[in-house]
Amino acid sequence: MTSQLHKKGEAWSARFSEPMSELVKRYTSSVFFDKRLAFVDIEGSLAHAGMLAAQKIISADDLAKIEAGMAQIRGEIERGEFEWQLDLEDVHLNIEARLTALIGDAGKRLHTGRSRNDQVATDIRLWLRGEIDRIGGLLGDLRGALLDLADQHTNTILPGFTHLQVAQPVTFGHHLLAYFEMFSRDAQRMLDVRKRVNQLPLGAAALAGTSYPIDRERVANTLGFDGVCRNSLDAVSDRDFAIEFTAAASLVMTHVSRLSEELVLWMSPRVGFIDLADRFCTGSSIMPQKKNPDVAELARGKTGRVNGHLVALLTLMKGQPLAYNKDNQEDKEPLFDTVDTVADTLRIFAEMVAGITVKADNMRAAALQGFATATDLADYLVKRGLAFRDAHEAVAHAVRICETRGIDLADLSLEQMRADLPAVASLLGDDVFDYLTLEGSVASRDHIGGTAPSRVKAAIAEARASLASPR
Ligand code: ARG
């Protein structure tokens, strides 16, 4: 029988007395963005058809035709020859219509025991799983680049800041390892999300399941899913996995954004801690002297866009009754853009970090200003029996005196120090200067998670091992 389907253009037109207006067609169609799911759509259809044949729901001959037709369609899409039609609404109906045009009735039997509702949910999960794996790899590259740079700077000292005020000296390797930790947690989060993404919706059909004797486990195995979604209504309707992914992606971008902020600051001539390679910077059309860290700024900006996608998806979901609603078609663009933004950003950052030039002398000069070792002097006094609060007060007094003289604590002679701090004079010995140097200060923070060069070296070795096996 030749159905009305392809004559009228819409899969459900037999039910309707008038065609859809052009405007409504454009409004409701998704093909120009969801065609991105074409290859996973074909993969899902082939697994479904294989199961239908194994269960004797369709014939082996139908399956062979479906497989040949899909191979042809895949080729057409790869070569850019496939004609995507707005009239056919989405990627699923476009491919199915082409299949039927190629192989006839066997193509019409593919959709047995299936709905676009479980089909699209399967497609997104398959696609997202692949993207999560790609993003995991890109996070690995960035983490590797941070480790390589950290390795070269286990002894490079810069001021550590709190409130953006000089706090205590830290090693640059240690500072970079902080970002390694953030991106490692991001990688773990991605792996965790992957588990919940990797469940098979197919078999849920429109919402209630299907009366055909299907084998969902078989389809799950074929497609590499860890299991099948346990409730058909939930399987077709919830997009929490996409929300969870976007939340994890927002955190990736948040960490990138924090790093970006530091790169921008460090590259400001006022700070001068680093230089970024020219290929990641732009000039100004009016100010010849400028070299702007545009990539870092843009990444900071794009973080807002991904955060926006997270809010969009949460809002999309929050009012939906069970089961599938067309609202869910709106899940794709935010999700696609999130993946694109995060993947591009990570790729660029791995390269940009590898190309950072460190200006160690400027870092050191900055660490020597701002009394970065004041805490070390207080700790020195505590180790000689003074209570910490009293030590804090004595050193604060010394800092005030030094400030009025325009010198650093380490510039004081032992005699001056004793004269300025009569209350603790008896506790001060020649060895105090060992504690006031930058090297002495960082070396003394010698425990797990501390900034001492030996600890940073050990942390890098551990990090390299964890990079080889993420969990
Ligand atoms: N294009 C649709 C989507 O992305 C596919 C599912 C359509 N299902 C339906 N009942 N209209 O969600």
Coordinates of C-alpha atoms and ligand atoms in Angstrom, one line a residue:
M1 CA 0.0 0.0 0.0
T2 CA 1.2 3.5 -0.8
S3 CA 0.5 5.6 2.2
Q4 CA -0.4 9.3 2.1
L5 CA 2.7 9.9 4.2
H6 CA 5.2 11.0 1.6
K7 CA 2.7 12.7 -0.7
K8 CA 1.5 15.0 2.0
G9 CA 4.9 15.2 3.6
E10 CA 4.0 14.7 7.3
A11 CA 4.2 11.4 9.1
W12 CA 0.8 11.9 10.7
S13 CA -1.0 13.7 7.9
A14 CA -3.7 11.0 7.6
R15 CA -5.1 12.3 10.9
F16 CA -5.3 15.9 9.8
S17 CA -7.7 17.9 7.5
E18 CA -5.4 20.8 6.7
P19 CA -1.6 21.1 6.2
M20 CA 0.7 22.9 8.6
S21 CA 1.4 26.5 7.8
E22 CA 5.0 27.3 6.6
L23 CA 5.5 29.4 9.7
V24 CA 4.5 26.6 12.0
K25 CA 6.6 24.1 10.1
R26 CA 9.7 26.3 10.6
Y27 CA 8.7 26.8 14.2
T28 CA 8.3 23.2 15.1
S29 CA 11.1 21.6 13.0
S30 CA 14.4 20.8 14.4
V31 CA 16.2 19.2 11.5
F32 CA 18.6 22.0 10.9
F33 CA 20.1 21.5 14.3
D34 CA 19.3 17.9 15.2
K35 CA 20.8 16.5 12.0
R36 CA 23.9 16.5 14.1
L37 CA 22.5 13.4 15.6
A38 CA 22.3 11.6 12.2
F39 CA 25.1 9.0 12.8
V40 CA 23.9 8.0 16.2
D41 CA 20.4 7.9 14.9
I42 CA 21.5 5.4 12.3
E43 CA 23.5 3.4 14.9
G44 CA 20.4 3.3 17.1
S45 CA 18.1 2.3 14.3
L46 CA 20.5 -0.5 13.2
A47 CA 20.6 -1.9 16.8
H48 CA 16.8 -1.7 17.0
A49 CA 16.3 -3.4 13.6
G50 CA 18.8 -6.1 14.5
M51 CA 16.8 -6.8 17.7
L52 CA 13.5 -6.8 15.7
A53 CA 14.9 -9.4 13.4
A54 CA 16.4 -11.6 16.1
Q55 CA 13.0 -11.5 17.8
K56 CA 11.3 -12.4 14.5
I57 CA 9.3 -9.2 14.6
I58 CA 10.7 -8.3 11.2
S59 CA 12.3 -10.7 8.7
A60 CA 16.0 -11.3 8.0
D61 CA 15.4 -9.9 4.6
D62 CA 13.9 -6.7 6.0
L63 CA 17.0 -6.4 8.2
A64 CA 19.4 -6.9 5.3
K65 CA 17.6 -4.2 3.3
I66 CA 17.6 -1.8 6.3
E67 CA 21.3 -2.3 6.8
A68 CA 22.1 -1.7 3.1
G69 CA 19.8 1.3 3.0
M70 CA 21.4 2.8 6.1
A71 CA 24.9 2.3 4.7
Q72 CA 23.8 4.2 1.6
I73 CA 22.3 7.0 3.7
R74 CA 25.4 7.2 5.9
G75 CA 27.5 7.7 2.8
E76 CA 25.2 10.3 1.4
I77 CA 25.4 12.3 4.7
E78 CA 29.2 11.9 4.8
R79 CA 29.6 13.2 1.3
G80 CA 27.2 16.1 1.9
E81 CA 24.7 14.7 -0.6
F82 CA 21.8 14.0 1.7
E83 CA 18.9 16.3 1.1
W84 CA 17.6 17.5 4.5
Q85 CA 14.0 18.6 4.3
L86 CA 12.3 21.0 6.6
D87 CA 9.0 19.4 5.7
L88 CA 10.2 16.2 7.4
E89 CA 10.6 18.0 10.7
D90 CA 13.6 16.3 12.3
V91 CA 16.6 14.1 11.7
H92 CA 14.6 10.9 12.5
L93 CA 11.8 11.5 10.0
N94 CA 14.3 12.6 7.4
I95 CA 16.4 9.5 7.6
E96 CA 13.3 7.2 7.8
A97 CA 11.7 8.8 4.8
R98 CA 15.0 8.4 2.8
L99 CA 15.2 4.8 3.9
T100 CA 11.7 4.0 2.7
A101 CA 12.4 5.8 -0.6
L102 CA 15.5 3.6 -1.0
I103 CA 14.2 0.2 0.2
G104 CA 10.4 0.4 0.2
D105 CA 8.2 -1.4 2.7
A106 CA 11.1 -2.8 4.8
G107 CA 11.9 0.9 5.6
K108 CA 8.4 1.3 6.9
R109 CA 8.8 -1.6 9.3
L110 CA 11.8 -0.1 11.0
H111 CA 9.7 2.0 13.4
T112 CA 7.9 -1.1 14.7
G113 CA 7.9 -1.1 18.5
R114 CA 9.6 2.3 18.7
S115 CA 8.6 5.9 18.9
R116 CA 10.5 9.1 18.2
N117 CA 10.3 9.7 21.9
D118 CA 12.5 6.8 22.9
Q119 CA 14.5 7.2 19.7
V120 CA 15.5 10.8 20.3
A121 CA 16.3 10.1 24.0
T122 CA 18.6 7.3 22.8
D123 CA 20.2 9.4 20.2
I124 CA 21.1 12.2 22.6
R125 CA 22.5 9.8 25.1
L126 CA 24.6 8.0 22.5
W127 CA 25.9 11.3 21.2
L128 CA 26.6 12.8 24.6
R129 CA 28.4 9.7 25.7
G130 CA 30.9 10.1 22.8
E131 CA 31.3 13.8 23.6
I132 CA 31.9 13.1 27.3
D133 CA 34.7 10.8 26.3
R134 CA 36.2 13.4 24.0
I135 CA 35.9 16.1 26.7
G136 CA 37.6 13.7 29.1
G137 CA 40.5 13.4 26.7
L138 CA 40.7 17.2 26.3
L139 CA 40.7 17.7 30.1
G140 CA 43.5 15.1 30.2
D141 CA 45.5 17.2 27.7
L142 CA 45.0 20.4 29.7
R143 CA 45.9 18.6 32.9
G144 CA 49.1 17.3 31.2
A145 CA 50.0 20.8 30.0
L146 CA 49.6 22.2 33.5
L147 CA 51.8 19.4 34.9
D148 CA 54.5 20.0 32.4
L149 CA 54.6 23.7 33.2
A150 CA 54.4 23.0 37.0
D151 CA 57.4 20.6 36.6
Q152 CA 59.6 23.4 35.3
H153 CA 58.6 25.7 38.2
T154 CA 58.8 23.8 41.4
N155 CA 61.4 26.3 42.6
T156 CA 59.9 29.4 41.1
I157 CA 58.5 31.7 43.8
L158 CA 55.7 34.2 43.4
P159 CA 53.5 35.9 46.0
G160 CA 50.4 34.0 46.9
F161 CA 47.4 36.2 47.4
T162 CA 44.3 36.4 49.5
H163 CA 41.9 39.2 48.8
L164 CA 44.4 39.9 46.0
Q165 CA 46.7 41.3 48.7
V166 CA 50.2 39.7 49.0
A167 CA 49.8 36.9 51.6
Q168 CA 52.6 34.3 51.6
P169 CA 55.1 33.1 49.1
V170 CA 54.2 30.1 47.1
T171 CA 55.9 28.2 44.3
F172 CA 54.5 28.6 40.8
G173 CA 54.4 24.8 40.4
H174 CA 52.2 24.6 43.4
H175 CA 49.9 27.4 42.1
L176 CA 49.5 25.5 38.8
L177 CA 48.7 22.3 40.6
A178 CA 45.7 24.0 42.2
Y179 CA 44.2 24.1 38.7
F180 CA 45.3 20.5 38.0
E181 CA 43.2 19.5 41.0
M182 CA 40.2 21.5 39.8
F183 CA 40.4 20.0 36.3
S184 CA 40.9 16.5 37.8
R185 CA 37.6 16.8 39.7
D186 CA 36.0 18.0 36.5
A187 CA 37.2 14.9 34.8
Q188 CA 35.8 12.7 37.6
R189 CA 32.5 14.5 37.4
M190 CA 32.4 13.8 33.7
L191 CA 33.0 10.1 34.3
D192 CA 30.3 10.1 36.9
V193 CA 27.8 11.8 34.7
R194 CA 28.6 9.3 32.0
K195 CA 27.3 6.4 34.1
R196 CA 23.8 8.0 34.2
V197 CA 23.9 9.0 30.5
N198 CA 24.8 5.5 29.5
Q199 CA 21.4 3.9 30.0
L200 CA 19.1 2.8 27.1
P201 CA 15.7 4.5 26.7
L202 CA 14.7 2.4 23.6
G203 CA 11.9 0.1 24.3
A204 CA 10.0 2.8 26.2
A205 CA 8.4 3.6 22.8
A206 CA 6.0 6.6 23.1
L207 CA 5.7 6.4 26.8
A208 CA 4.2 3.1 28.0
G209 CA 6.4 0.5 26.4
T210 CA 5.4 -1.7 23.6
S211 CA 3.3 -4.9 23.0
Y212 CA 6.0 -6.5 20.7
P213 CA 8.3 -9.1 22.3
I214 CA 11.3 -6.8 22.3
D215 CA 14.7 -7.5 23.9
R216 CA 16.0 -4.3 25.4
E217 CA 19.1 -5.9 26.9
R218 CA 20.2 -7.0 23.5
V219 CA 19.9 -3.4 22.1
A220 CA 21.7 -2.1 25.2
N221 CA 24.6 -4.5 24.6
T222 CA 24.8 -3.7 20.9
L223 CA 25.0 0.0 21.6
G224 CA 27.4 -0.3 24.5
F225 CA 24.9 1.0 27.1
D226 CA 25.6 -0.1 30.7
G227 CA 21.9 -0.9 31.3
V228 CA 18.3 -0.1 30.3
C229 CA 16.2 2.7 31.7
R230 CA 13.9 1.0 34.3
N231 CA 10.7 3.0 33.7
S232 CA 9.3 3.9 30.3
L233 CA 7.7 7.1 31.3
D234 CA 10.9 8.4 32.9
A235 CA 13.0 7.1 30.0
V236 CA 11.3 9.2 27.3
S237 CA 10.8 12.3 29.4
D238 CA 13.6 13.2 31.7
R239 CA 16.7 15.1 30.5
D240 CA 18.3 15.2 33.9
F241 CA 21.4 13.6 32.4
A242 CA 21.8 16.5 30.0
I243 CA 21.3 19.0 32.9
E244 CA 23.9 17.1 34.9
F245 CA 26.4 17.2 32.1
T246 CA 25.8 20.9 31.6
A247 CA 26.3 21.5 35.3
A248 CA 29.6 19.6 35.1
A249 CA 30.5 21.6 32.0
S250 CA 29.7 24.9 33.8
L251 CA 32.1 23.9 36.5
V252 CA 34.8 23.2 33.8
M253 CA 34.2 26.6 32.4
T254 CA 34.2 28.2 35.9
H255 CA 37.6 26.7 36.5
V256 CA 38.8 27.9 33.0
S257 CA 37.4 31.3 33.8
R258 CA 39.3 31.6 37.1
L259 CA 42.5 30.6 35.3
S260 CA 41.7 33.1 32.6
E261 CA 41.3 35.8 35.1
E262 CA 44.8 35.0 36.5
L263 CA 46.3 34.9 33.1
V264 CA 44.9 38.3 32.2
L265 CA 46.2 39.7 35.5
W266 CA 49.6 38.1 35.2
M267 CA 50.0 39.4 31.7
S268 CA 49.2 42.9 32.6
P269 CA 52.4 45.0 32.3
R270 CA 51.7 46.1 35.9
V271 CA 52.1 42.6 37.1
G272 CA 54.3 41.1 34.4
F273 CA 54.4 37.5 35.7
I274 CA 53.9 35.8 32.3
D275 CA 53.7 36.3 28.6
L276 CA 51.3 34.4 26.4
A277 CA 52.4 33.3 23.0
D278 CA 51.5 35.8 20.3
R279 CA 49.2 33.3 18.5
F280 CA 46.8 33.5 21.4
C281 CA 46.7 37.3 21.6
T282 CA 45.5 40.1 19.5
G283 CA 46.6 43.7 18.9
S284 CA 44.7 46.9 18.9
S285 CA 43.6 48.7 15.7
I286 CA 44.5 52.0 17.3
M287 CA 47.1 51.5 20.0
P288 CA 50.2 50.0 18.5
Q289 CA 51.7 48.9 21.8
K290 CA 48.9 46.6 22.8
K291 CA 49.0 42.8 23.1
N292 CA 45.7 41.7 24.5
P293 CA 45.0 38.3 26.1
D294 CA 41.8 37.9 24.1
V295 CA 41.5 34.1 24.3
A296 CA 41.6 34.2 28.1
E297 CA 39.0 37.0 28.2
L298 CA 36.8 35.3 25.7
A299 CA 36.9 32.1 27.7
R300 CA 35.9 34.0 30.8
G301 CA 33.0 35.4 28.8
K302 CA 31.9 32.1 27.3
T303 CA 31.6 30.8 30.8
G304 CA 28.5 33.0 31.1
R305 CA 27.1 31.4 28.0
V306 CA 27.4 27.8 29.3
N307 CA 26.0 28.8 32.7
G308 CA 23.1 30.2 30.7
H309 CA 22.6 26.9 29.0
L310 CA 22.4 25.2 32.4
V311 CA 19.7 27.5 33.5
A312 CA 17.9 27.1 30.2
L313 CA 17.8 23.3 30.6
L314 CA 16.7 23.4 34.2
T315 CA 13.9 25.8 33.3
L316 CA 13.0 23.7 30.3
M317 CA 12.5 20.7 32.6
K318 CA 10.9 22.1 35.6
G319 CA 7.3 22.4 34.6
Q320 CA 6.9 19.3 32.5
P321 CA 4.3 16.7 33.4
L322 CA 5.0 13.0 32.5
A323 CA 5.8 11.9 29.9
Y324 CA 7.3 13.3 26.7
N325 CA 6.5 16.9 25.8
K326 CA 7.7 18.8 22.8
D327 CA 9.4 21.2 25.1
N328 CA 12.2 18.6 25.1
Q329 CA 13.1 19.4 21.6
E330 CA 14.7 22.6 23.1
D331 CA 17.3 20.5 24.9
K332 CA 19.5 20.2 21.9
E333 CA 20.8 23.6 21.0
P334 CA 22.0 24.4 24.6
L335 CA 23.5 21.0 24.9
F336 CA 25.3 21.2 21.5
D337 CA 26.6 24.6 22.2
T338 CA 27.8 23.6 25.6
V339 CA 29.8 20.7 24.1
D340 CA 31.2 22.9 21.4
T341 CA 32.2 25.7 23.8
V342 CA 33.8 23.5 26.3
A343 CA 35.6 21.3 23.8
D344 CA 37.0 24.3 21.9
T345 CA 38.0 26.1 25.1
L346 CA 39.8 23.1 26.5
R347 CA 41.7 22.5 23.3
I348 CA 42.9 26.1 23.1
F349 CA 43.8 26.2 26.8
A350 CA 46.0 23.1 26.6
E351 CA 48.0 24.7 23.8
M352 CA 48.0 28.2 25.5
V353 CA 49.2 26.8 28.8
A354 CA 52.0 24.9 27.0
G355 CA 53.1 28.2 25.4
I356 CA 53.3 30.3 28.6
T357 CA 56.6 32.2 29.2
V358 CA 57.2 32.6 32.9
K359 CA 58.9 35.8 34.1
A360 CA 60.4 34.3 37.2
D361 CA 62.4 37.5 38.1
N362 CA 59.3 39.6 38.2
M363 CA 57.5 37.0 40.3
R364 CA 60.3 36.9 42.7
A365 CA 60.5 40.7 42.9
A366 CA 56.8 40.9 43.7
A367 CA 57.1 38.2 46.4
L368 CA 59.8 40.3 48.0
Q369 CA 57.4 43.2 48.4
G370 CA 54.4 43.3 50.7
F371 CA 55.9 41.4 53.7
A372 CA 55.0 38.0 52.3
T373 CA 57.1 36.4 55.1
A374 CA 55.5 38.2 58.0
T375 CA 53.7 35.0 59.0
D376 CA 57.1 33.2 59.0
L377 CA 58.5 35.6 61.5
A378 CA 55.5 35.1 63.7
D379 CA 55.8 31.4 63.5
Y380 CA 59.5 31.7 64.3
L381 CA 58.6 33.5 67.6
V382 CA 56.0 30.9 68.4
K383 CA 58.5 28.1 68.0
R384 CA 60.6 30.0 70.6
G385 CA 57.8 30.0 73.1
L386 CA 55.6 33.0 72.3
A387 CA 51.8 32.6 72.0
F388 CA 50.7 33.0 68.4
R389 CA 48.5 36.0 69.1
D390 CA 51.4 37.9 70.8
A391 CA 53.7 36.9 68.0
H392 CA 51.2 38.2 65.5
E393 CA 51.0 41.6 67.3
A394 CA 54.8 41.9 67.5
V395 CA 55.3 41.2 63.8
A396 CA 52.4 43.6 62.9
H397 CA 54.3 46.3 64.8
A398 CA 57.5 45.4 62.9
V399 CA 55.7 45.6 59.6
R400 CA 54.3 49.1 60.4
I401 CA 57.8 50.3 61.3
C402 CA 59.3 48.8 58.1
E403 CA 56.5 50.4 56.0
T404 CA 57.3 53.8 57.3
R405 CA 60.9 53.3 56.4
G406 CA 60.1 51.8 53.0
I407 CA 62.0 48.5 53.6
D408 CA 61.1 44.8 54.0
L409 CA 61.4 42.7 57.2
A410 CA 64.4 40.9 55.7
D411 CA 66.2 44.2 55.3
L412 CA 66.3 44.8 59.0
S413 CA 69.6 43.9 60.8
L414 CA 69.3 41.7 63.8
E415 CA 70.1 44.7 66.0
Q416 CA 67.5 46.9 64.4
M417 CA 64.9 44.1 64.8
R418 CA 65.7 43.7 68.5
A419 CA 65.5 47.4 69.0
D420 CA 62.2 47.7 67.2
L421 CA 60.7 44.7 69.0
P422 CA 62.0 45.0 72.6
A423 CA 59.2 42.7 73.9
V424 CA 60.5 39.8 71.9
A425 CA 64.2 40.8 71.5
S426 CA 65.5 37.9 73.6
L427 CA 63.8 35.4 71.3
L428 CA 65.4 36.7 68.1
G429 CA 68.5 35.0 66.9
D430 CA 70.7 35.0 63.7
D431 CA 68.7 32.1 62.4
V432 CA 65.6 34.3 62.0
F433 CA 66.8 35.3 58.5
D434 CA 66.6 31.7 57.3
Y435 CA 62.8 32.0 58.0
L436 CA 62.4 35.4 56.4
T437 CA 63.8 34.4 53.0
L438 CA 61.4 33.3 50.3
E439 CA 63.1 30.0 50.0
G440 CA 63.0 29.3 53.7
S441 CA 59.3 30.2 53.8
V442 CA 58.2 27.9 51.0
A443 CA 60.5 25.1 52.1
S444 CA 59.0 25.1 55.6
R445 CA 55.5 24.3 54.3
D446 CA 56.6 20.7 54.0
H447 CA 53.5 18.5 54.3
I448 CA 50.9 16.9 52.0
G449 CA 49.3 19.7 50.0
G450 CA 52.0 22.2 51.0
T451 CA 54.0 24.5 48.7
A452 CA 57.5 23.2 49.5
P453 CA 59.4 22.4 46.3
S454 CA 60.0 18.8 47.4
R455 CA 56.3 18.4 48.1
V456 CA 55.3 19.9 44.8
K457 CA 57.7 17.5 43.0
A458 CA 56.0 14.6 44.8
A459 CA 52.6 15.9 44.0
I460 CA 53.5 16.1 40.3
A461 CA 54.7 12.5 40.3
E462 CA 51.4 11.5 41.9
A463 CA 49.4 13.6 39.5
R464 CA 51.2 12.0 36.5
A465 CA 50.2 8.6 37.7
S466 CA 46.6 9.7 38.2
L467 CA 46.6 11.1 34.7
A468 CA 47.5 7.7 33.3
S469 CA 44.6 6.1 35.2
P470 CA 41.8 8.7 36.0
R471 CA 40.3 6.8 38.9
Ligands
ARG1 N1 12.3 16.2 17.3 C1 11.8 15.6 18.5 C2 12.6 16.0 19.7 O1 13.7 16.5 19.5 C3 11.7 14.2 18.4 C4 10.6 13.6 19.3 C5 9.3 14.0 18.7 N2 8.2 13.4 19.4 C6 7.0 13.8 19.3 N3 6.1 13.1 20.0 N4 6.6 14.9 18.7 O2 12.2 15.9 20.9

